[in-house]
CSV table of C-alpha atoms in Angstrom, one decimal:
chain,number,residue,atom,x,y,z
A,942,MET,CA,-21.0,-20.2,-18.4
A,943,ARG,CA,-23.8,-18.0,-17.1
A,944,PHE,CA,-23.2,-14.9,-14.9
A,945,THR,CA,-25.3,-12.2,-13.3
A,946,ILE,CA,-23.5,-8.9,-13.7
A,947,ASN,CA,-24.9,-5.6,-12.7
A,948,GLY,CA,-28.3,-7.2,-12.6
A,949,SER,CA,-28.2,-8.6,-16.1
A,950,LYS,CA,-27.8,-12.3,-17.1
A,951,ARG,CA,-24.8,-12.7,-19.3
A,952,GLU,CA,-23.2,-15.7,-21.0
A,953,ALA,CA,-19.6,-16.3,-22.0
A,954,ASP,CA,-17.2,-19.1,-22.7
A,955,PRO,CA,-13.9,-18.0,-21.1
A,956,ASP,CA,-10.8,-20.1,-20.7
A,957,ILE,CA,-11.1,-22.1,-17.5
A,958,ARG,CA,-8.1,-20.1,-16.2
A,959,ALA,CA,-9.9,-16.8,-16.5
A,960,SER,CA,-10.1,-14.7,-13.4
A,961,LEU,CA,-13.3,-12.8,-12.6
A,962,LEU,CA,-11.3,-9.7,-13.5
A,963,ASP,CA,-10.4,-11.0,-17.0
A,964,LEU,CA,-14.0,-12.2,-17.5
A,965,LEU,CA,-15.3,-8.7,-16.8
A,966,ARG,CA,-12.8,-6.9,-18.9
A,967,GLU,CA,-12.1,-9.3,-21.8
A,968,GLU,CA,-15.4,-11.0,-22.3
A,969,PHE,CA,-17.9,-8.3,-21.3
A,970,ARG,CA,-15.8,-5.2,-22.0
A,971,LEU,CA,-16.6,-3.9,-18.5
A,972,THR,CA,-13.3,-2.1,-18.4
A,973,GLY,CA,-14.2,0.1,-15.4
A,974,THR,CA,-12.7,-2.6,-13.2
A,975,LYS,CA,-9.0,-2.2,-13.5
A,976,LYS,CA,-6.0,-4.6,-13.6
A,977,GLY,CA,-3.3,-3.2,-11.5
A,978,CYS,CA,-1.0,-5.8,-9.9
A,979,ASP,CA,-3.1,-8.9,-10.7
A,980,HIS,CA,-2.0,-10.4,-7.4
A,981,GLY,CA,-4.4,-8.9,-4.8
A,982,GLN,CA,-2.0,-6.3,-3.6
A,983,CYS,CA,-3.4,-3.1,-5.1
A,984,GLY,CA,-7.2,-3.4,-5.0
A,985,ALA,CA,-7.8,-1.8,-8.4
A,986,CYS,CA,-9.9,-4.8,-9.4
A,987,THR,CA,-12.2,-4.6,-6.4
A,988,VAL,CA,-15.8,-5.6,-7.2
A,989,LEU,CA,-18.8,-6.5,-5.1
A,990,VAL,CA,-19.9,-10.2,-5.1
A,991,ASN,CA,-23.1,-10.9,-3.3
A,992,GLY,CA,-22.6,-7.5,-1.7
A,993,ARG,CA,-19.1,-8.2,-0.4
A,994,ARG,CA,-15.9,-6.5,-1.7
A,995,ILE,CA,-13.3,-8.9,-3.2
A,996,ASN,CA,-10.3,-8.8,-5.4
A,997,ALA,CA,-11.6,-9.9,-8.9
A,998,CYS,CA,-8.0,-10.8,-9.9
A,999,LEU,CA,-7.7,-13.6,-7.3
A,1000,THR,CA,-10.8,-15.6,-8.0
A,1001,LEU,CA,-11.7,-17.8,-11.0
A,1002,ALA,CA,-14.7,-16.7,-13.2
A,1003,VAL,CA,-16.0,-20.3,-13.3
A,1004,MET,CA,-16.5,-20.2,-9.5
A,1005,HIS,CA,-19.0,-17.3,-9.7
A,1006,GLN,CA,-21.8,-18.5,-11.9
A,1007,GLU,CA,-24.5,-18.3,-9.2
A,1008,ASP,CA,-23.3,-15.0,-7.8
A,1009,ASP,CA,-24.6,-11.5,-8.0
A,1010,ILE,CA,-21.6,-9.5,-9.4
A,1011,VAL,CA,-21.6,-5.7,-9.2
A,1012,THR,CA,-18.9,-3.6,-10.9
A,1013,ILE,CA,-18.3,0.2,-11.0
A,1014,GLU,CA,-20.6,0.3,-14.1
A,1015,GLY,CA,-23.4,-1.2,-12.0
A,1016,LEU,CA,-23.1,1.2,-9.1
A,1017,GLY,CA,-24.0,4.3,-11.1
A,1018,SER,CA,-23.8,6.0,-14.4
A,1019,ALA,CA,-22.6,9.4,-15.6
A,1020,ASP,CA,-26.1,10.9,-15.3
A,1021,ASN,CA,-27.0,9.0,-12.2
A,1022,LEU,CA,-24.0,8.8,-9.9
A,1023,HIS,CA,-23.9,6.5,-6.9
A,1024,PRO,CA,-23.5,8.7,-3.7
A,1025,MET,CA,-19.9,7.4,-3.3
A,1026,GLN,CA,-19.1,8.3,-6.9
A,1027,ALA,CA,-20.5,11.8,-6.4
A,1028,ALA,CA,-18.6,12.2,-3.1
A,1029,PHE,CA,-15.3,11.2,-4.9
A,1030,VAL,CA,-16.0,13.9,-7.5
A,1031,ARG,CA,-16.9,16.5,-4.9
A,1032,HIS,CA,-13.8,15.9,-2.8
A,1033,ASP,CA,-11.4,15.2,-5.7
A,1034,GLY,CA,-10.7,11.7,-4.4
A,1035,TYR,CA,-8.2,10.9,-7.1
A,1036,GLN,CA,-5.6,12.2,-9.4
A,1037,CYS,CA,-5.0,9.9,-12.4
A,1038,GLY,CA,-8.1,7.9,-11.6
A,1039,TYR,CA,-6.8,4.4,-12.3
A,1040,CYS,CA,-7.4,3.1,-8.8
A,1041,THR,CA,-10.7,5.0,-8.4
A,1042,PRO,CA,-13.3,2.3,-9.5
A,1043,GLY,CA,-11.6,-0.1,-7.1
A,1044,GLN,CA,-11.6,2.5,-4.4
A,1045,ILE,CA,-15.2,3.3,-4.8
A,1046,CYS,CA,-16.4,-0.3,-4.9
A,1047,SER,CA,-14.2,-1.1,-1.9
A,1048,ALA,CA,-15.6,1.9,0.0
A,1049,VAL,CA,-19.2,0.9,-0.7
A,1050,GLY,CA,-18.5,-2.6,0.5
A,1051,MET,CA,-16.5,-1.3,3.5
A,1052,LEU,CA,-19.4,1.0,4.7
A,1053,ASP,CA,-21.7,-2.0,4.5
A,1054,GLU,CA,-19.2,-3.9,6.8
A,1055,VAL,CA,-19.3,-1.0,9.2
A,1056,ALA,CA,-23.1,-1.0,9.1
A,1057,LYS,CA,-23.0,-4.7,10.1
A,1058,GLY,CA,-20.8,-3.7,13.1
A,1059,TRP,CA,-17.6,-5.5,11.9
A,1060,PRO,CA,-14.5,-4.4,13.8
A,1061,SER,CA,-11.1,-3.6,12.3
A,1062,HIS,CA,-7.5,-3.9,13.5
A,1063,VAL,CA,-7.6,-0.4,14.9
A,1064,SER,CA,-10.9,-0.8,16.8
A,1065,ASP,CA,-10.4,-0.3,20.5
A,1066,ASP,CA,-13.6,-2.1,21.2
A,1067,LEU,CA,-14.2,-5.0,18.9
A,1068,SER,CA,-17.9,-5.0,19.7
A,1069,SER,CA,-18.7,-1.4,18.8
A,1070,PRO,CA,-16.3,0.2,16.3
A,1071,VAL,CA,-16.6,3.9,15.6
A,1072,LEU,CA,-15.7,5.0,12.0
A,1073,ASP,CA,-13.0,7.7,12.4
A,1074,GLU,CA,-10.2,8.6,10.0
A,1075,ALA,CA,-7.9,5.9,11.4
A,1076,GLU,CA,-10.6,3.3,10.9
A,1077,ILE,CA,-11.2,4.4,7.3
A,1078,SER,CA,-7.5,4.2,6.5
A,1079,GLU,CA,-7.1,0.8,8.1
A,1080,ARG,CA,-10.2,-0.6,6.4
A,1081,MET,CA,-9.2,0.8,3.0
A,1082,SER,CA,-5.6,-0.4,3.2
A,1083,GLY,CA,-6.2,-3.0,0.5
A,1084,ASN,CA,-6.6,-0.2,-2.1
A,1085,LEU,CA,-3.4,1.6,-3.1
A,1086,CYS,CA,-3.4,5.0,-4.7
A,1087,ARG,CA,0.0,5.8,-6.2
A,1088,CYS,CA,-1.0,9.4,-6.7
A,1089,SER,CA,-1.6,9.4,-2.9
A,1090,ALA,CA,-5.0,11.0,-3.0
A,1091,TYR,CA,-5.7,9.3,0.4
A,1092,PRO,CA,-6.8,12.5,2.3
A,1093,THR,CA,-9.5,13.3,-0.1
A,1094,ILE,CA,-10.5,9.6,-0.5
A,1095,VAL,CA,-11.0,9.5,3.3
A,1096,ASP,CA,-13.0,12.8,3.1
A,1097,ALA,CA,-15.3,11.4,0.4
A,1098,ILE,CA,-15.9,8.2,2.3
A,1099,ARG,CA,-16.5,10.0,5.6
A,1100,GLU,CA,-19.1,12.2,3.9
A,1101,VAL,CA,-21.1,9.3,2.6
A,1102,HIS,CA,-20.9,7.5,5.9
A,1103,ASP,CA,-22.1,10.6,7.8
A,1104,ALA,CA,-24.9,11.4,5.3
B,1457,MET,CA,-0.9,-20.1,-15.8
B,1458,LYS,CA,-0.7,-23.8,-16.6
B,1459,THR,CA,-4.2,-25.1,-17.4
B,1460,PHE,CA,-6.1,-27.5,-15.2
B,1461,ASN,CA,-9.2,-29.6,-15.0
B,1462,TYR,CA,-12.0,-28.1,-12.8
B,1463,GLU,CA,-14.7,-29.8,-10.9
B,1464,ARG,CA,-17.1,-28.5,-8.4
B,1465,VAL,CA,-18.2,-31.0,-5.7
B,1466,ALA,CA,-21.4,-31.1,-3.7
B,1467,SER,CA,-20.3,-32.9,-0.6
B,1468,PRO,CA,-17.1,-33.4,1.5
B,1469,GLU,CA,-17.3,-37.1,0.6
B,1470,ALA,CA,-17.2,-36.2,-3.1
B,1471,ALA,CA,-14.4,-33.7,-2.5
B,1472,VAL,CA,-12.1,-36.3,-1.0
B,1473,ALA,CA,-13.0,-38.8,-3.7
B,1474,ALA,CA,-12.3,-36.3,-6.5
B,1475,GLY,CA,-8.5,-36.6,-6.2
B,1476,GLY,CA,-7.3,-33.0,-6.8
B,1477,ARG,CA,-6.2,-29.8,-5.2
B,1478,PHE,CA,-9.0,-28.2,-3.2
B,1479,ILE,CA,-9.8,-24.6,-3.9
B,1480,ALA,CA,-12.2,-22.4,-1.9
B,1481,GLY,CA,-11.2,-18.7,-1.3
B,1482,GLY,CA,-8.3,-19.2,-3.7
B,1483,THR,CA,-6.5,-16.0,-2.7
B,1484,ASN,CA,-3.2,-17.7,-2.1
B,1485,LEU,CA,-3.4,-20.6,-4.5
B,1486,LEU,CA,-4.4,-18.6,-7.6
B,1487,ASP,CA,-1.7,-16.1,-6.8
B,1488,LEU,CA,0.9,-18.9,-6.8
B,1489,MET,CA,-0.7,-20.5,-9.9
B,1490,LYS,CA,-0.3,-17.3,-11.9
B,1491,LEU,CA,3.4,-17.3,-11.0
B,1492,GLY,CA,3.9,-21.0,-11.9
B,1493,VAL,CA,4.8,-21.8,-8.3
B,1494,GLU,CA,1.8,-24.0,-8.0
B,1495,THR,CA,0.7,-26.1,-11.0
B,1496,PRO,CA,-2.2,-28.3,-9.9
B,1497,GLU,CA,-3.6,-30.6,-12.7
B,1498,ARG,CA,-7.0,-30.7,-11.1
B,1499,LEU,CA,-8.9,-28.2,-9.0
B,1500,VAL,CA,-11.7,-29.4,-6.8
B,1501,ASP,CA,-14.0,-26.5,-6.0
B,1502,ILE,CA,-15.2,-26.9,-2.4
B,1503,SER,CA,-16.4,-23.3,-2.0
B,1504,ARG,CA,-20.1,-24.2,-2.0
B,1505,LEU,CA,-19.9,-27.0,0.6
B,1506,ASP,CA,-22.0,-26.6,3.7
B,1507,LEU,CA,-19.0,-25.9,6.0
B,1508,ASN,CA,-19.6,-22.3,6.8
B,1509,THR,CA,-21.1,-22.2,10.2
B,1510,ILE,CA,-19.8,-21.6,13.7
B,1511,GLU,CA,-21.4,-23.9,16.3
B,1512,GLU,CA,-21.0,-24.2,20.1
B,1513,LYS,CA,-19.7,-27.6,21.0
B,1514,ASP,CA,-18.3,-29.2,24.2
B,1515,GLY,CA,-18.0,-25.8,25.8
B,1516,GLY,CA,-16.0,-24.5,22.9
B,1517,PHE,CA,-16.7,-23.8,19.2
B,1518,LEU,CA,-16.6,-25.7,16.0
B,1519,VAL,CA,-15.7,-23.5,13.1
B,1520,GLY,CA,-16.5,-24.7,9.5
B,1521,ALA,CA,-13.5,-24.7,7.2
B,1522,LEU,CA,-15.2,-22.4,4.8
B,1523,VAL,CA,-16.1,-19.6,7.2
B,1524,PRO,CA,-14.5,-16.5,5.7
B,1525,ASN,CA,-11.9,-14.7,7.7
B,1526,SER,CA,-14.1,-11.6,7.9
B,1527,ASP,CA,-17.0,-13.5,9.3
B,1528,LEU,CA,-14.9,-15.4,11.9
B,1529,ALA,CA,-13.3,-12.1,13.1
B,1530,ALA,CA,-16.7,-10.3,13.4
B,1531,ASP,CA,-18.6,-13.2,15.0
B,1532,PRO,CA,-19.9,-11.9,18.4
B,1533,ARG,CA,-19.2,-15.3,20.0
B,1534,VAL,CA,-15.6,-15.2,18.7
B,1535,ILE,CA,-15.2,-11.6,19.9
B,1536,ALA,CA,-16.6,-12.6,23.3
B,1537,ASN,CA,-14.6,-15.8,23.8
B,1538,TYR,CA,-11.5,-15.5,21.7
B,1539,PRO,CA,-10.6,-11.9,21.1
B,1540,VAL,CA,-7.1,-13.0,20.4
B,1541,LEU,CA,-8.5,-14.8,17.3
B,1542,SER,CA,-10.5,-11.8,16.1
B,1543,ARG,CA,-7.5,-9.6,16.6
B,1544,ALA,CA,-5.1,-11.9,14.7
B,1545,LEU,CA,-7.6,-12.2,11.8
B,1546,LEU,CA,-8.0,-8.4,11.6
B,1547,ALA,CA,-4.3,-7.9,11.7
B,1548,GLY,CA,-3.9,-10.0,8.5
B,1549,ALA,CA,-4.4,-9.1,4.8
B,1550,SER,CA,-7.0,-6.6,3.6
B,1551,GLY,CA,-10.8,-6.3,3.8
B,1552,GLN,CA,-11.1,-7.7,0.3
B,1553,LEU,CA,-8.9,-10.7,1.0
B,1554,ARG,CA,-10.5,-11.5,4.4
B,1555,ASN,CA,-13.9,-11.5,2.7
B,1556,LYS,CA,-12.7,-14.3,0.4
B,1557,ALA,CA,-10.1,-16.2,2.4
B,1558,THR,CA,-11.4,-19.2,4.4
B,1559,THR,CA,-10.5,-20.6,7.8
B,1560,GLY,CA,-9.2,-23.8,6.4
B,1561,GLY,CA,-7.3,-22.1,3.6
B,1562,ASN,CA,-5.7,-19.7,6.0
B,1563,LEU,CA,-4.1,-22.6,7.9
B,1564,LEU,CA,-2.6,-23.8,4.6
B,1565,GLN,CA,-1.1,-20.5,3.4
B,1566,ARG,CA,2.3,-21.0,1.8
B,1567,THR,CA,5.3,-19.0,2.8
B,1568,ARG,CA,6.1,-15.5,1.4
B,1569,CYS,CA,9.8,-16.4,1.1
B,1570,TYR,CA,11.0,-14.4,-2.0
B,1571,PHE,CA,12.9,-17.3,-3.3
B,1572,PHE,CA,9.9,-19.6,-3.1
B,1573,TYR,CA,7.9,-17.1,-5.2
B,1574,ASP,CA,10.7,-16.7,-7.8
B,1575,THR,CA,10.7,-19.7,-10.1
B,1576,HIS,CA,14.3,-18.8,-11.3
B,1577,ALA,CA,15.7,-19.1,-7.7
B,1578,ALA,CA,16.7,-22.3,-5.9
B,1579,CYS,CA,14.1,-23.4,-3.4
B,1580,ASN,CA,13.9,-26.8,-1.7
B,1581,LYS,CA,10.2,-26.1,-0.8
B,1582,ARG,CA,9.2,-25.4,-4.4
B,1583,VAL,CA,11.6,-27.9,-6.1
B,1584,PRO,CA,12.9,-30.4,-3.6
B,1585,GLY,CA,16.7,-30.8,-3.9
B,1586,SER,CA,17.3,-27.6,-5.8
B,1587,GLY,CA,18.9,-25.7,-2.8
B,1588,CYS,CA,18.0,-22.6,-0.8
B,1589,ASP,CA,18.8,-19.2,-2.1
B,1590,ALA,CA,17.5,-17.6,1.1
B,1591,LEU,CA,20.6,-19.0,3.0
B,1592,GLY,CA,23.2,-16.5,2.1
B,1593,GLY,CA,20.7,-14.4,0.2
B,1594,PHE,CA,18.4,-11.6,1.3
B,1595,ASN,CA,16.6,-13.2,4.2
B,1596,ARG,CA,15.1,-10.4,6.3
B,1597,ILE,CA,11.7,-12.1,6.7
B,1598,HIS,CA,13.1,-15.5,7.4
B,1599,ALA,CA,13.1,-17.9,10.4
B,1600,ILE,CA,15.2,-17.7,13.5
B,1601,LEU,CA,13.8,-20.8,15.2
B,1602,GLY,CA,13.3,-24.4,13.9
B,1603,ALA,CA,14.8,-23.8,10.5
B,1604,SER,CA,17.1,-26.3,8.7
B,1605,GLU,CA,19.9,-26.2,6.2
B,1606,GLN,CA,17.3,-26.9,3.6
B,1607,CYS,CA,14.8,-24.2,4.4
B,1608,ILE,CA,14.6,-21.0,6.5
B,1609,ALA,CA,11.1,-20.0,5.4
B,1610,THR,CA,8.5,-18.7,7.8
B,1611,HIS,CA,4.8,-19.5,8.0
B,1612,PRO,CA,3.1,-16.2,7.0
B,1613,GLY,CA,-0.2,-16.5,8.9
B,1614,ASP,CA,-1.7,-14.5,11.8
B,1615,MET,CA,-4.8,-16.6,12.4
B,1616,PRO,CA,-2.9,-19.8,12.9
B,1617,VAL,CA,-0.7,-18.2,15.6
B,1618,ALA,CA,-3.8,-17.3,17.6
B,1619,MET,CA,-5.2,-20.8,17.1
B,1620,ARG,CA,-2.0,-22.3,18.3
B,1621,ALA,CA,-2.2,-20.3,21.5
B,1622,LEU,CA,-5.9,-21.4,21.9
B,1623,ASP,CA,-5.0,-25.1,21.5
B,1624,ALA,CA,-7.2,-25.5,18.5
B,1625,ALA,CA,-7.5,-28.7,16.6
B,1626,VAL,CA,-8.1,-29.4,12.9
B,1627,VAL,CA,-10.9,-31.8,12.0
B,1628,THR,CA,-10.5,-33.6,8.7
B,1629,LEU,CA,-12.1,-36.1,6.4
B,1630,ARG,CA,-9.9,-38.7,4.7
B,1631,PRO,CA,-10.6,-40.4,1.3
B,1632,ASP,CA,-11.2,-43.7,3.2
B,1633,GLY,CA,-14.1,-42.0,5.0
B,1634,ASP,CA,-12.3,-41.7,8.3
B,1635,ARG,CA,-12.4,-38.5,10.3
B,1636,ARG,CA,-9.6,-37.4,12.5
B,1637,ARG,CA,-8.8,-34.6,14.9
B,1638,ILE,CA,-5.3,-33.2,14.7
B,1639,PRO,CA,-4.2,-30.8,17.5
B,1640,LEU,CA,-2.6,-27.8,15.8
B,1641,ALA,CA,0.5,-28.6,17.8
B,1642,ASP,CA,0.9,-31.7,15.6
B,1643,PHE,CA,-0.5,-30.2,12.4
B,1644,TYR,CA,2.5,-28.4,11.0
B,1645,ARG,CA,5.9,-29.9,10.3
B,1646,LEU,CA,9.3,-28.3,10.7
B,1647,PRO,CA,11.2,-28.1,7.4
B,1648,GLY,CA,14.0,-30.6,8.1
B,1649,ASP,CA,15.0,-32.4,4.9
B,1650,THR,CA,11.4,-32.1,3.4
B,1651,PRO,CA,10.4,-28.4,3.5
B,1652,HIS,CA,7.9,-29.1,0.7
B,1653,ILE,CA,5.8,-31.2,3.1
B,1654,GLU,CA,4.3,-28.5,5.4
B,1655,THR,CA,1.5,-30.3,7.3
B,1656,VAL,CA,0.6,-33.9,8.4
B,1657,LEU,CA,-2.4,-33.8,6.0
B,1658,GLU,CA,-2.4,-36.9,3.8
B,1659,SER,CA,-3.1,-36.9,0.1
B,1660,GLY,CA,-6.8,-36.0,-0.5
B,1661,GLU,CA,-7.5,-35.2,3.2
B,1662,LEU,CA,-9.9,-32.4,3.6
B,1663,ILE,CA,-10.1,-29.9,6.5
B,1664,THR,CA,-13.8,-29.7,7.5
B,1665,HIS,CA,-13.7,-27.9,10.8
B,1666,ILE,CA,-11.4,-26.2,13.3
B,1667,ALA,CA,-12.3,-26.9,17.0
B,1668,LEU,CA,-11.7,-24.2,19.5
B,1669,PRO,CA,-11.7,-25.4,23.2
B,1670,ALA,CA,-13.0,-23.6,26.2
B,1671,LEU,CA,-10.5,-21.4,28.0
B,1672,PRO,CA,-9.8,-21.1,31.7
B,1673,PRO,CA,-12.1,-18.4,33.3
B,1674,GLY,CA,-10.5,-15.0,33.6
B,1675,ALA,CA,-7.8,-15.5,31.0
B,1676,ARG,CA,-6.7,-12.4,29.2
B,1677,GLN,CA,-5.9,-12.5,25.5
B,1678,LEU,CA,-3.8,-10.4,23.2
B,1679,TYR,CA,-2.4,-10.4,19.7
B,1680,ARG,CA,0.6,-8.1,19.1
B,1681,LYS,CA,2.0,-7.9,15.6
B,1682,VAL,CA,5.1,-6.0,14.5
B,1683,ARG,CA,5.4,-5.3,10.7
B,1684,ASP,CA,7.0,-3.0,8.3
B,1685,ARG,CA,3.9,-0.8,7.8
B,1686,ALA,CA,0.8,-0.2,9.9
B,1687,SER,CA,-1.6,-2.3,7.8
B,1688,TYR,CA,-1.7,-5.0,5.2
B,1689,ALA,CA,1.8,-6.5,5.7
B,1690,PHE,CA,3.0,-9.8,7.0
B,1691,ALA,CA,4.4,-10.1,10.5
B,1692,LEU,CA,8.1,-9.7,11.2
B,1693,VAL,CA,7.3,-10.9,14.7
B,1694,SER,CA,3.9,-11.5,16.2
B,1695,VAL,CA,2.7,-13.0,19.5
B,1696,ALA,CA,-0.6,-14.4,20.5
B,1697,GLY,CA,-1.0,-14.7,24.3
B,1698,VAL,CA,-3.5,-16.2,26.7
B,1699,ILE,CA,-2.6,-15.6,30.3
B,1700,ALA,CA,-4.5,-16.1,33.6
B,1701,VAL,CA,-3.2,-14.6,36.9
B,1702,GLU,CA,-4.7,-15.6,40.2
B,1703,ASN,CA,-3.7,-14.1,43.6
B,1704,GLY,CA,-0.6,-12.6,42.1
B,1705,THR,CA,0.6,-15.8,40.4
B,1706,ILE,CA,0.5,-16.8,36.8
B,1707,THR,CA,-1.7,-19.9,36.6
B,1708,HIS,CA,-2.1,-20.2,32.8
B,1709,ALA,CA,0.1,-19.2,30.0
B,1710,ALA,CA,-0.2,-20.0,26.3
B,1711,LEU,CA,2.1,-18.0,24.0
B,1712,ALA,CA,2.5,-18.6,20.2
B,1713,PHE,CA,4.6,-16.7,17.8
B,1714,GLY,CA,4.4,-15.7,14.1
B,1715,GLY,CA,7.2,-14.7,11.9
B,1716,LEU,CA,9.8,-16.7,13.7
B,1717,ALA,CA,9.6,-20.2,12.3
B,1718,HIS,CA,8.2,-22.5,9.6
B,1719,GLN,CA,5.1,-23.0,11.7
B,1720,PRO,CA,3.3,-20.9,14.4
B,1721,TRP,CA,5.8,-21.4,17.1
B,1722,ARG,CA,5.1,-22.4,20.6
B,1723,ASP,CA,7.6,-23.6,23.2
B,1724,PRO,CA,6.6,-25.2,26.5
B,1725,ALA,CA,9.7,-23.8,28.1
B,1726,VAL,CA,8.4,-20.3,27.6
B,1727,GLU,CA,5.2,-21.1,29.5
B,1728,ALA,CA,7.1,-23.1,32.2
B,1729,ALA,CA,9.2,-20.0,32.9
B,1730,LEU,CA,5.9,-18.1,33.7
B,1731,ILE,CA,3.5,-20.5,35.3
B,1732,GLY,CA,3.7,-20.3,39.1
B,1733,GLN,CA,5.6,-17.0,39.0
B,1734,PRO,CA,4.4,-13.6,39.8
B,1735,PRO,CA,3.9,-11.4,36.7
B,1736,ILE,CA,7.2,-9.5,37.1
B,1737,GLU,CA,10.0,-8.5,34.8
B,1738,ALA,CA,12.3,-11.2,36.0
B,1739,ALA,CA,9.7,-13.8,34.9
B,1740,PHE,CA,9.2,-12.1,31.6
B,1741,ASP,CA,12.9,-12.0,31.0
B,1742,ALA,CA,13.2,-15.7,31.8
B,1743,ALA,CA,10.4,-16.5,29.3
B,1744,ALA,CA,12.1,-14.5,26.6
B,1745,THR,CA,15.4,-16.2,27.3
B,1746,ALA,CA,13.7,-19.6,27.1
B,1747,LEU,CA,12.1,-18.6,23.7
B,1748,LEU,CA,15.3,-17.5,22.1
B,1749,LYS,CA,17.8,-20.0,23.6
B,1750,ASP,CA,18.3,-21.7,20.3
B,1751,ALA,CA,17.5,-18.8,18.0
B,1752,ARG,CA,19.8,-18.3,15.1
B,1753,GLY,CA,19.9,-15.4,12.7
B,1754,HIS,CA,20.9,-15.6,9.1
B,1755,GLY,CA,22.2,-12.1,8.6
B,1756,ASP,CA,19.4,-9.8,7.4
B,1757,ASN,CA,17.0,-11.3,9.9
B,1758,ASP,CA,19.3,-11.1,13.0
B,1759,PHE,CA,17.2,-8.2,14.2
B,1760,LYS,CA,14.3,-10.6,14.9
B,1761,ILE,CA,16.1,-12.0,17.9
B,1762,PRO,CA,16.1,-8.8,20.0
B,1763,LEU,CA,12.7,-7.8,18.4
B,1764,ALA,CA,11.1,-11.1,19.5
B,1765,ARG,CA,12.4,-10.6,23.0
B,1766,ARG,CA,10.9,-7.1,23.2
B,1767,VAL,CA,7.6,-8.0,21.6
B,1768,LEU,CA,7.2,-10.9,24.1
B,1769,ILE,CA,8.0,-8.8,27.1
B,1770,ALA,CA,5.7,-6.0,26.0
B,1771,ALA,CA,2.9,-8.5,25.4
B,1772,LEU,CA,3.4,-10.0,28.9
B,1773,ARG,CA,3.3,-6.5,30.5
B,1774,ASP,CA,0.0,-5.8,28.6
B,1775,LEU,CA,-1.5,-9.2,29.5
B,1776,THR,CA,-0.7,-8.9,33.2
B,1777,GLY,CA,-0.8,-5.2,33.9
B,1778,GLU,CA,-3.8,-3.0,34.9
B,1779,PRO,CA,-6.5,-3.4,32.3
B,1780,ALA,CA,-6.7,-0.3,30.0
């Protein structure tokens, strides 16, 4: 099977049952993407596929051979942080860090959704949502942080959005 | 996970000819496959089929089965014409799941009954004839309407509840090449003696579109969902409402409910109690009494009976009161 991951063409021959998450971690050793619950409940495995955030644990690798897959490793590097990574560092948007790659990928995808004008459950006006704290919390509800760093996660996301 | 054969198909005709379990978004099916609840021998990948557009048709809209939940919720035409549908979609799941989950797949979500998920428990839906551990077990999320001695599971969806209130229809393609249009009212089955058969879809039949009809002018719409936490949780009780009031009289009422039954629940008696009446508390009370006339709790879910009454009445107040 052929994949496009973080802009590079990669090949692997995973088991047909492999999730996209297992492909990334086990075949390509891209271990930034984390396995939390493996059932789409925690969001630790969030990656961007064709620019959209999804749970990598709930999709089969074999179904993504034509897609553009971006993981936390593809967003930025230690010497060249993505603005969202830099904001998480600046605001201390984590404690143990396990959920952080998923939080950051999710936040990047989420801000793109906001830029497209997509509403959320808490939008008063479905046609013109305004990104306040309640909107960020609602839109990030698919990413759990057991350390409960939510206030600083919201701060980091808001800073990137307002920049 | 039990292994399977995988095939990607290039057309709906090839999909129905392939003879396997369809997979598109996969967010529910793969979850159940990991747990051994679902064990398909053959997966037919329909995710790349050209069924992802929303088109105007006959005054209403035709939604492709593969339109992701996110896109359907955010579509300006859906927001303008069917805000109840946008609201229901946005009340369900998480951003990541809505980006992957499809319109057709959402209709076919399986129940979140704990005992259906637990392969060590008795469940007539998972293993016909094995019994029902929800009866007499922990059954807080279970049905109060339309259940049977074999199954008290609920349908978990939000989107289908809105579609039920909108009188949507499911358009399908059958392996013999025939197309059919199934009103959502006829699409879901009650559990009865065969809770493992959840819809009237035949073997190999593919949902290609969902048809949304035009609504009466001036109808107000609302989706109200009550759940254990503010986001990313299934409904304990939800209501989708479409109501029109003219000259102080209710002229149109469509009310569908989530969390109460094995299917998105709609009862003509509820609407009959409202149509022709002024939008006053006595009419709302009568509608709630009609809804819950045959309601039956199973212990842990007894609270749903008064909760459903209050949620319906609150929704009717919002739908007929002064606009915010």
